[in-house]
Amino acid sequence: MFANAPSSSTALSYVTFSLMSSTQGGSGTSSCKTKSYGPAVNTITPPRTPPEQASWTAIAAGKQADRERQLAKWPSWRLGDKLPSPDIDDVSEIVLCKLSAKERQIVHLDATDLLIRIRTRDLTAVEVLTAFCKVTVAAQETLNCVTEIFFEAGFERAAQLDEHLKETGEVVGPLHGLPVSIKDHILVKGLDTSTGYISWVNKSVADKDAVVVDILRKAGAVLYVKTANPQTLLCLETNNNIYGRTLNPFNRKLSPGGSSGGESALVAARGSPMGIGTDIGGSVRIPAAYAGLYGLKASVARIPHAGLMGSHDGMDNIVGVVGPLTHSARDTELFCRVMLQYEAWLLEHAVLEMPWRKEIVEGKTLPKRLCYAILWDDGVVKPHPPILREMRRVKRALEAAGHQVIDWEPQEHQEGWDLILKFYQLDSAEEYWATLAESGEPAVPGTEWMMSHSTDRTPYTVPETWKLNLERESFRARGLMHWNSTKSRTSTGRPVDAIICPTAPNLAIPHDATRWWSYSSHWNMLDLPGIVFPIGGRYDPASTTDDADIQAAPRSDVEKHYADMWNHGKETFKGAPITLQLIGRRHNEEKVLAMLDVVEEAVKSM
């Protein structure tokens, strides 16, 4: 699959890390560690010796220099004297400053509209790509969000598509001319797949595309950039020793989420109309939530997943999924429909043969009156006030539209978190540490925190993993019964149709401050589909009064961590988008989208 695939090595002790990318800006804070991030000149000399003999810092510098060489090919798109100083938090408008009026219009269209404009020849694929590439350059300079840049290949493909449409009057496929960005650890033929590990730099060049990438190409998409993911991938922050930390375009003191944080930063900055990420505990949905986007986690085996680079390859005790980050629900539907239109089950044996059911998405099979349940609190960490406020607003809107809304009783969120942590580190994190040790790179703070959960135990034996799998199946069976039991509390004669809940207990969070995943990872444990959707604009502490919802008596240290974050600095969250999450039954992705449409229409009608 790869040229010069990386090998394993020995474990590494943690060493405090502070390496800056030459393009970072903004500042980041953590309740546990405080670090400063601002523009820095890359003074590390690229390696003159082979990478395996060079220090990890030199390898990182060489990789950054490769990226800079690609950016340097487009000097007129660089921000130059418009590059914001580190004290400028919101750069969401600055990244658009090099665009013409027409290009601004282009990047504010969703993917569905862009495809219509290209198909009708109102826009060309080349001019669409040009607009998004311009923003990508600015986004990289301000947010540090991209890894592999291959604009030239993208323009060559876009020109071919324009010529084909001109000569034949037909598009090559449903995504004809649409720029699509790809998370770094997803294979793109001919490109490095370093995946946030120094030891994999230039040793993991893909010799074929991931299945999702293969389908995107067949459908006419234009690939042009890959985006950052964190060291190990197992983090809801995006930071690694190759490139440094990725920032949030609406407030650079806040995280864009992880592990698909490069995608969320780029898509939110309008540098991409559709980004492809992955999710094994919230890694599509958390970035979507922190960036005010739509993000879908399907059930396992619905969307193609083969062709990813990462640790623990072959571990299937808990399985991730590929999913899109988009600007609209209809773009999310577009992605899913295209994946299954090309019969992904014939390209990847693990994909279920379940053709996309558009009539369900369109609501043709939905009951007239639905029952939604709202998870107000998972019993461990109470959500921050803006999230609770928006859930109350959704409740009022749905009831005004004639639907029933009941409370969802939380079930075993702490137990689910404890179990999924074991699956994440069945080997007591030995492979993660060994991969870091190959280059001598230290763990970044998010890795250090995550790996700390397994430092007091040895790897599970094979019989022990069997028992854990039994616990997982029992957990899922109880989850099913719990959902079915809601029939006794609804007036529809059915169990609840969907759950509305937070994606996290917080809005976009200060860097390295995440300590609780269960609002997202719980649904991975149950293998239920979920979609994040924007609902309340961006948080403005000056125009809201949410103090009544502050948790006065935290139930645990982890809840105190989040309560203190709000009580002692809600201004920290200025500019953070407000989003919610909708959860449906297993393998009911179409119905999830249909029920989301009902929610959004109800809110619009209030």
Short mmCIF file of N, CA and C in Angstrom, two decimals, residues 348-427:
data_model
loop_
_atom_site.label_atom_id
_atom_site.label_comp_id
_atom_site.label_asym_id
_atom_site.label_seq_id
_atom_site.Cartn_x
_atom_site.Cartn_y
_atom_site.Cartn_z
N GLU A 348 -15.40 -2.14 -1.62
CA GLU A 348 -14.92 -2.45 -0.26
C GLU A 348 -15.84 -3.49 0.35
N HIS A 349 -15.28 -4.64 0.68
CA HIS A 349 -16.11 -5.77 1.10
C HIS A 349 -16.89 -5.50 2.38
N ALA A 350 -16.39 -4.58 3.23
CA ALA A 350 -17.03 -4.35 4.53
C ALA A 350 -18.25 -3.45 4.44
N VAL A 351 -18.44 -2.79 3.31
CA VAL A 351 -19.58 -1.88 3.16
C VAL A 351 -20.85 -2.67 2.89
N LEU A 352 -21.91 -2.34 3.60
CA LEU A 352 -23.19 -3.02 3.41
C LEU A 352 -23.82 -2.62 2.08
N GLU A 353 -24.46 -3.56 1.43
CA GLU A 353 -25.17 -3.24 0.19
C GLU A 353 -26.52 -2.63 0.56
N MET A 354 -26.47 -1.34 0.81
CA MET A 354 -27.67 -0.56 1.18
C MET A 354 -27.70 0.69 0.31
N PRO A 355 -28.31 0.62 -0.86
CA PRO A 355 -28.39 1.81 -1.72
C PRO A 355 -29.02 2.98 -0.97
N TRP A 356 -28.63 4.19 -1.37
CA TRP A 356 -29.13 5.40 -0.73
C TRP A 356 -30.62 5.57 -1.04
N ARG A 357 -31.40 5.87 -0.01
CA ARG A 357 -32.84 5.96 -0.14
C ARG A 357 -33.27 7.43 -0.07
N LYS A 358 -33.25 8.07 -1.22
CA LYS A 358 -33.51 9.50 -1.27
C LYS A 358 -34.93 9.86 -0.86
N GLU A 359 -35.87 8.95 -1.11
CA GLU A 359 -37.25 9.24 -0.73
C GLU A 359 -37.40 9.39 0.78
N ILE A 360 -36.52 8.69 1.54
CA ILE A 360 -36.56 8.83 3.00
C ILE A 360 -35.98 10.19 3.39
N VAL A 361 -34.86 10.57 2.76
CA VAL A 361 -34.27 11.88 3.03
C VAL A 361 -35.29 12.99 2.79
N GLU A 362 -36.07 12.84 1.76
CA GLU A 362 -37.07 13.86 1.41
C GLU A 362 -38.28 13.85 2.32
N GLY A 363 -38.29 12.94 3.29
CA GLY A 363 -39.37 12.92 4.27
C GLY A 363 -40.63 12.23 3.84
N LYS A 364 -40.60 11.55 2.70
CA LYS A 364 -41.83 10.94 2.18
C LYS A 364 -42.34 9.79 3.05
N THR A 365 -41.46 9.21 3.85
CA THR A 365 -41.88 8.09 4.69
C THR A 365 -41.99 8.47 6.17
N LEU A 366 -41.73 9.73 6.51
CA LEU A 366 -41.79 10.15 7.90
C LEU A 366 -43.24 10.27 8.38
N PRO A 367 -43.52 9.85 9.60
CA PRO A 367 -44.84 10.14 10.17
C PRO A 367 -45.06 11.65 10.25
N LYS A 368 -46.30 12.06 10.19
CA LYS A 368 -46.61 13.48 10.22
C LYS A 368 -46.19 14.10 11.55
N ARG A 369 -46.38 13.35 12.62
CA ARG A 369 -46.02 13.85 13.95
C ARG A 369 -44.89 12.99 14.50
N LEU A 370 -43.80 13.63 14.84
CA LEU A 370 -42.63 12.94 15.36
C LEU A 370 -42.49 13.19 16.85
N CYS A 371 -41.70 12.33 17.47
CA CYS A 371 -41.34 12.53 18.88
C CYS A 371 -39.82 12.58 19.00
N TYR A 372 -39.34 13.71 19.46
CA TYR A 372 -37.90 13.88 19.70
C TYR A 372 -37.65 13.81 21.20
N ALA A 373 -36.50 13.28 21.57
CA ALA A 373 -36.07 13.31 22.98
C ALA A 373 -34.85 14.21 23.08
N ILE A 374 -34.77 14.97 24.15
CA ILE A 374 -33.62 15.85 24.36
C ILE A 374 -32.80 15.36 25.54
N LEU A 375 -31.53 15.16 25.29
CA LEU A 375 -30.56 14.81 26.35
C LEU A 375 -30.00 16.12 26.90
N TRP A 376 -30.51 16.54 28.04
CA TRP A 376 -30.11 17.82 28.63
C TRP A 376 -28.78 17.72 29.35
N ASP A 377 -28.47 16.53 29.85
CA ASP A 377 -27.31 16.35 30.71
C ASP A 377 -27.00 14.86 30.71
N ASP A 378 -25.74 14.49 30.48
CA ASP A 378 -25.41 13.06 30.40
C ASP A 378 -25.15 12.44 31.76
N GLY A 379 -25.36 13.21 32.82
CA GLY A 379 -25.16 12.67 34.16
C GLY A 379 -23.74 12.79 34.66
N VAL A 380 -22.85 13.30 33.84
CA VAL A 380 -21.44 13.44 34.23
C VAL A 380 -21.00 14.90 34.15
N VAL A 381 -21.22 15.53 32.99
CA VAL A 381 -20.82 16.93 32.80
C VAL A 381 -22.00 17.70 32.22
N LYS A 382 -22.47 18.70 32.96
CA LYS A 382 -23.56 19.53 32.47
C LYS A 382 -23.07 20.43 31.35
N PRO A 383 -23.83 20.56 30.26
CA PRO A 383 -23.40 21.41 29.15
C PRO A 383 -23.37 22.89 29.54
N HIS A 384 -22.55 23.63 28.83
CA HIS A 384 -22.47 25.06 29.05
C HIS A 384 -23.78 25.77 28.65
N PRO A 385 -24.08 26.90 29.25
CA PRO A 385 -25.37 27.57 29.08
C PRO A 385 -25.82 27.85 27.64
N PRO A 386 -24.96 28.29 26.73
CA PRO A 386 -25.47 28.55 25.37
C PRO A 386 -26.04 27.30 24.70
N ILE A 387 -25.48 26.15 25.02
CA ILE A 387 -25.96 24.89 24.44
C ILE A 387 -27.34 24.55 25.01
N LEU A 388 -27.49 24.70 26.32
CA LEU A 388 -28.79 24.45 26.95
C LEU A 388 -29.84 25.41 26.41
N ARG A 389 -29.45 26.66 26.21
CA ARG A 389 -30.40 27.65 25.68
C ARG A 389 -30.92 27.25 24.31
N GLU A 390 -30.03 26.77 23.46
CA GLU A 390 -30.45 26.39 22.11
C GLU A 390 -31.29 25.12 22.12
N MET A 391 -31.03 24.21 23.03
CA MET A 391 -31.88 23.02 23.12
C MET A 391 -33.29 23.41 23.58
N ARG A 392 -33.38 24.38 24.47
CA ARG A 392 -34.72 24.85 24.88
C ARG A 392 -35.44 25.49 23.70
N ARG A 393 -34.69 26.24 22.90
CA ARG A 393 -35.30 26.89 21.74
C ARG A 393 -35.80 25.85 20.73
N VAL A 394 -35.01 24.81 20.50
CA VAL A 394 -35.43 23.75 19.60
C VAL A 394 -36.68 23.05 20.14
N LYS A 395 -36.73 22.83 21.43
CA LYS A 395 -37.91 22.19 22.05
C LYS A 395 -39.16 23.03 21.78
N ARG A 396 -39.07 24.33 22.01
CA ARG A 396 -40.23 25.20 21.77
C ARG A 396 -40.64 25.18 20.30
N ALA A 397 -39.67 25.18 19.41
CA ALA A 397 -39.96 25.21 17.98
C ALA A 397 -40.66 23.93 17.54
N LEU A 398 -40.16 22.79 18.00
CA LEU A 398 -40.76 21.51 17.61
C LEU A 398 -42.16 21.37 18.16
N GLU A 399 -42.36 21.77 19.39
CA GLU A 399 -43.70 21.69 19.97
C GLU A 399 -44.66 22.63 19.25
N ALA A 400 -44.17 23.81 18.87
CA ALA A 400 -45.02 24.74 18.13
C ALA A 400 -45.40 24.19 16.76
N ALA A 401 -44.53 23.33 16.21
CA ALA A 401 -44.80 22.71 14.91
C ALA A 401 -45.66 21.46 15.03
N GLY A 402 -46.06 21.09 16.26
CA GLY A 402 -46.96 19.97 16.45
C GLY A 402 -46.30 18.66 16.82
N HIS A 403 -45.00 18.68 17.05
CA HIS A 403 -44.29 17.46 17.41
C HIS A 403 -44.20 17.32 18.93
N GLN A 404 -43.97 16.10 19.38
CA GLN A 404 -43.79 15.86 20.80
C GLN A 404 -42.31 15.91 21.15
N VAL A 405 -41.99 16.44 22.32
CA VAL A 405 -40.61 16.46 22.81
C VAL A 405 -40.61 15.97 24.25
N ILE A 406 -39.82 14.94 24.51
CA ILE A 406 -39.69 14.42 25.87
C ILE A 406 -38.22 14.46 26.28
N ASP A 407 -37.97 14.22 27.56
CA ASP A 407 -36.59 14.17 28.04
C ASP A 407 -35.99 12.80 27.74
N TRP A 408 -34.74 12.80 27.30
CA TRP A 408 -34.00 11.54 27.16
C TRP A 408 -33.29 11.27 28.47
N GLU A 409 -33.52 10.11 29.03
CA GLU A 409 -32.87 9.75 30.28
C GLU A 409 -31.48 9.20 29.98
N PRO A 410 -30.43 9.85 30.48
CA PRO A 410 -29.07 9.39 30.16
C PRO A 410 -28.83 7.99 30.68
N GLN A 411 -28.07 7.24 29.91
CA GLN A 411 -27.81 5.85 30.28
C GLN A 411 -26.31 5.54 30.17
N GLU A 412 -25.68 5.32 31.29
CA GLU A 412 -24.33 4.75 31.37
C GLU A 412 -23.29 5.51 30.55
N HIS A 413 -23.32 6.83 30.62
CA HIS A 413 -22.32 7.59 29.86
C HIS A 413 -20.91 7.40 30.43
N GLN A 414 -20.79 7.39 31.74
CA GLN A 414 -19.46 7.15 32.32
C GLN A 414 -18.97 5.75 31.99
N GLU A 415 -19.87 4.77 32.07
CA GLU A 415 -19.47 3.39 31.76
C GLU A 415 -19.07 3.27 30.29
N GLY A 416 -19.80 3.94 29.42
CA GLY A 416 -19.45 3.89 28.01
C GLY A 416 -18.10 4.52 27.73
N TRP A 417 -17.80 5.63 28.41
CA TRP A 417 -16.51 6.29 28.24
C TRP A 417 -15.38 5.39 28.76
N ASP A 418 -15.59 4.79 29.91
CA ASP A 418 -14.56 3.91 30.47
C ASP A 418 -14.26 2.75 29.53
N LEU A 419 -15.30 2.22 28.88
CA LEU A 419 -15.12 1.08 28.00
C LEU A 419 -14.43 1.48 26.69
N ILE A 420 -14.84 2.59 26.11
CA ILE A 420 -14.24 2.97 24.83
C ILE A 420 -12.77 3.36 25.02
N LEU A 421 -12.43 3.90 26.18
CA LEU A 421 -11.02 4.19 26.47
C LEU A 421 -10.18 2.92 26.42
N LYS A 422 -10.73 1.83 26.91
CA LYS A 422 -10.00 0.55 26.86
C LYS A 422 -9.79 0.10 25.43
N PHE A 423 -10.80 0.28 24.58
CA PHE A 423 -10.66 -0.10 23.18
C PHE A 423 -9.63 0.77 22.46
N TYR A 424 -9.58 2.05 22.80
CA TYR A 424 -8.61 2.93 22.17
C TYR A 424 -7.17 2.52 22.47
N GLN A 425 -6.97 1.89 23.63
CA GLN A 425 -5.60 1.56 24.06
C GLN A 425 -5.53 0.13 24.60
N LEU A 426 -5.98 -0.81 23.79
CA LEU A 426 -5.93 -2.21 24.20
C LEU A 426 -4.52 -2.66 24.53
N ASP A 427 -3.55 -2.11 23.81
CA ASP A 427 -2.15 -2.49 24.02
C ASP A 427 -1.46 -1.58 25.02
#
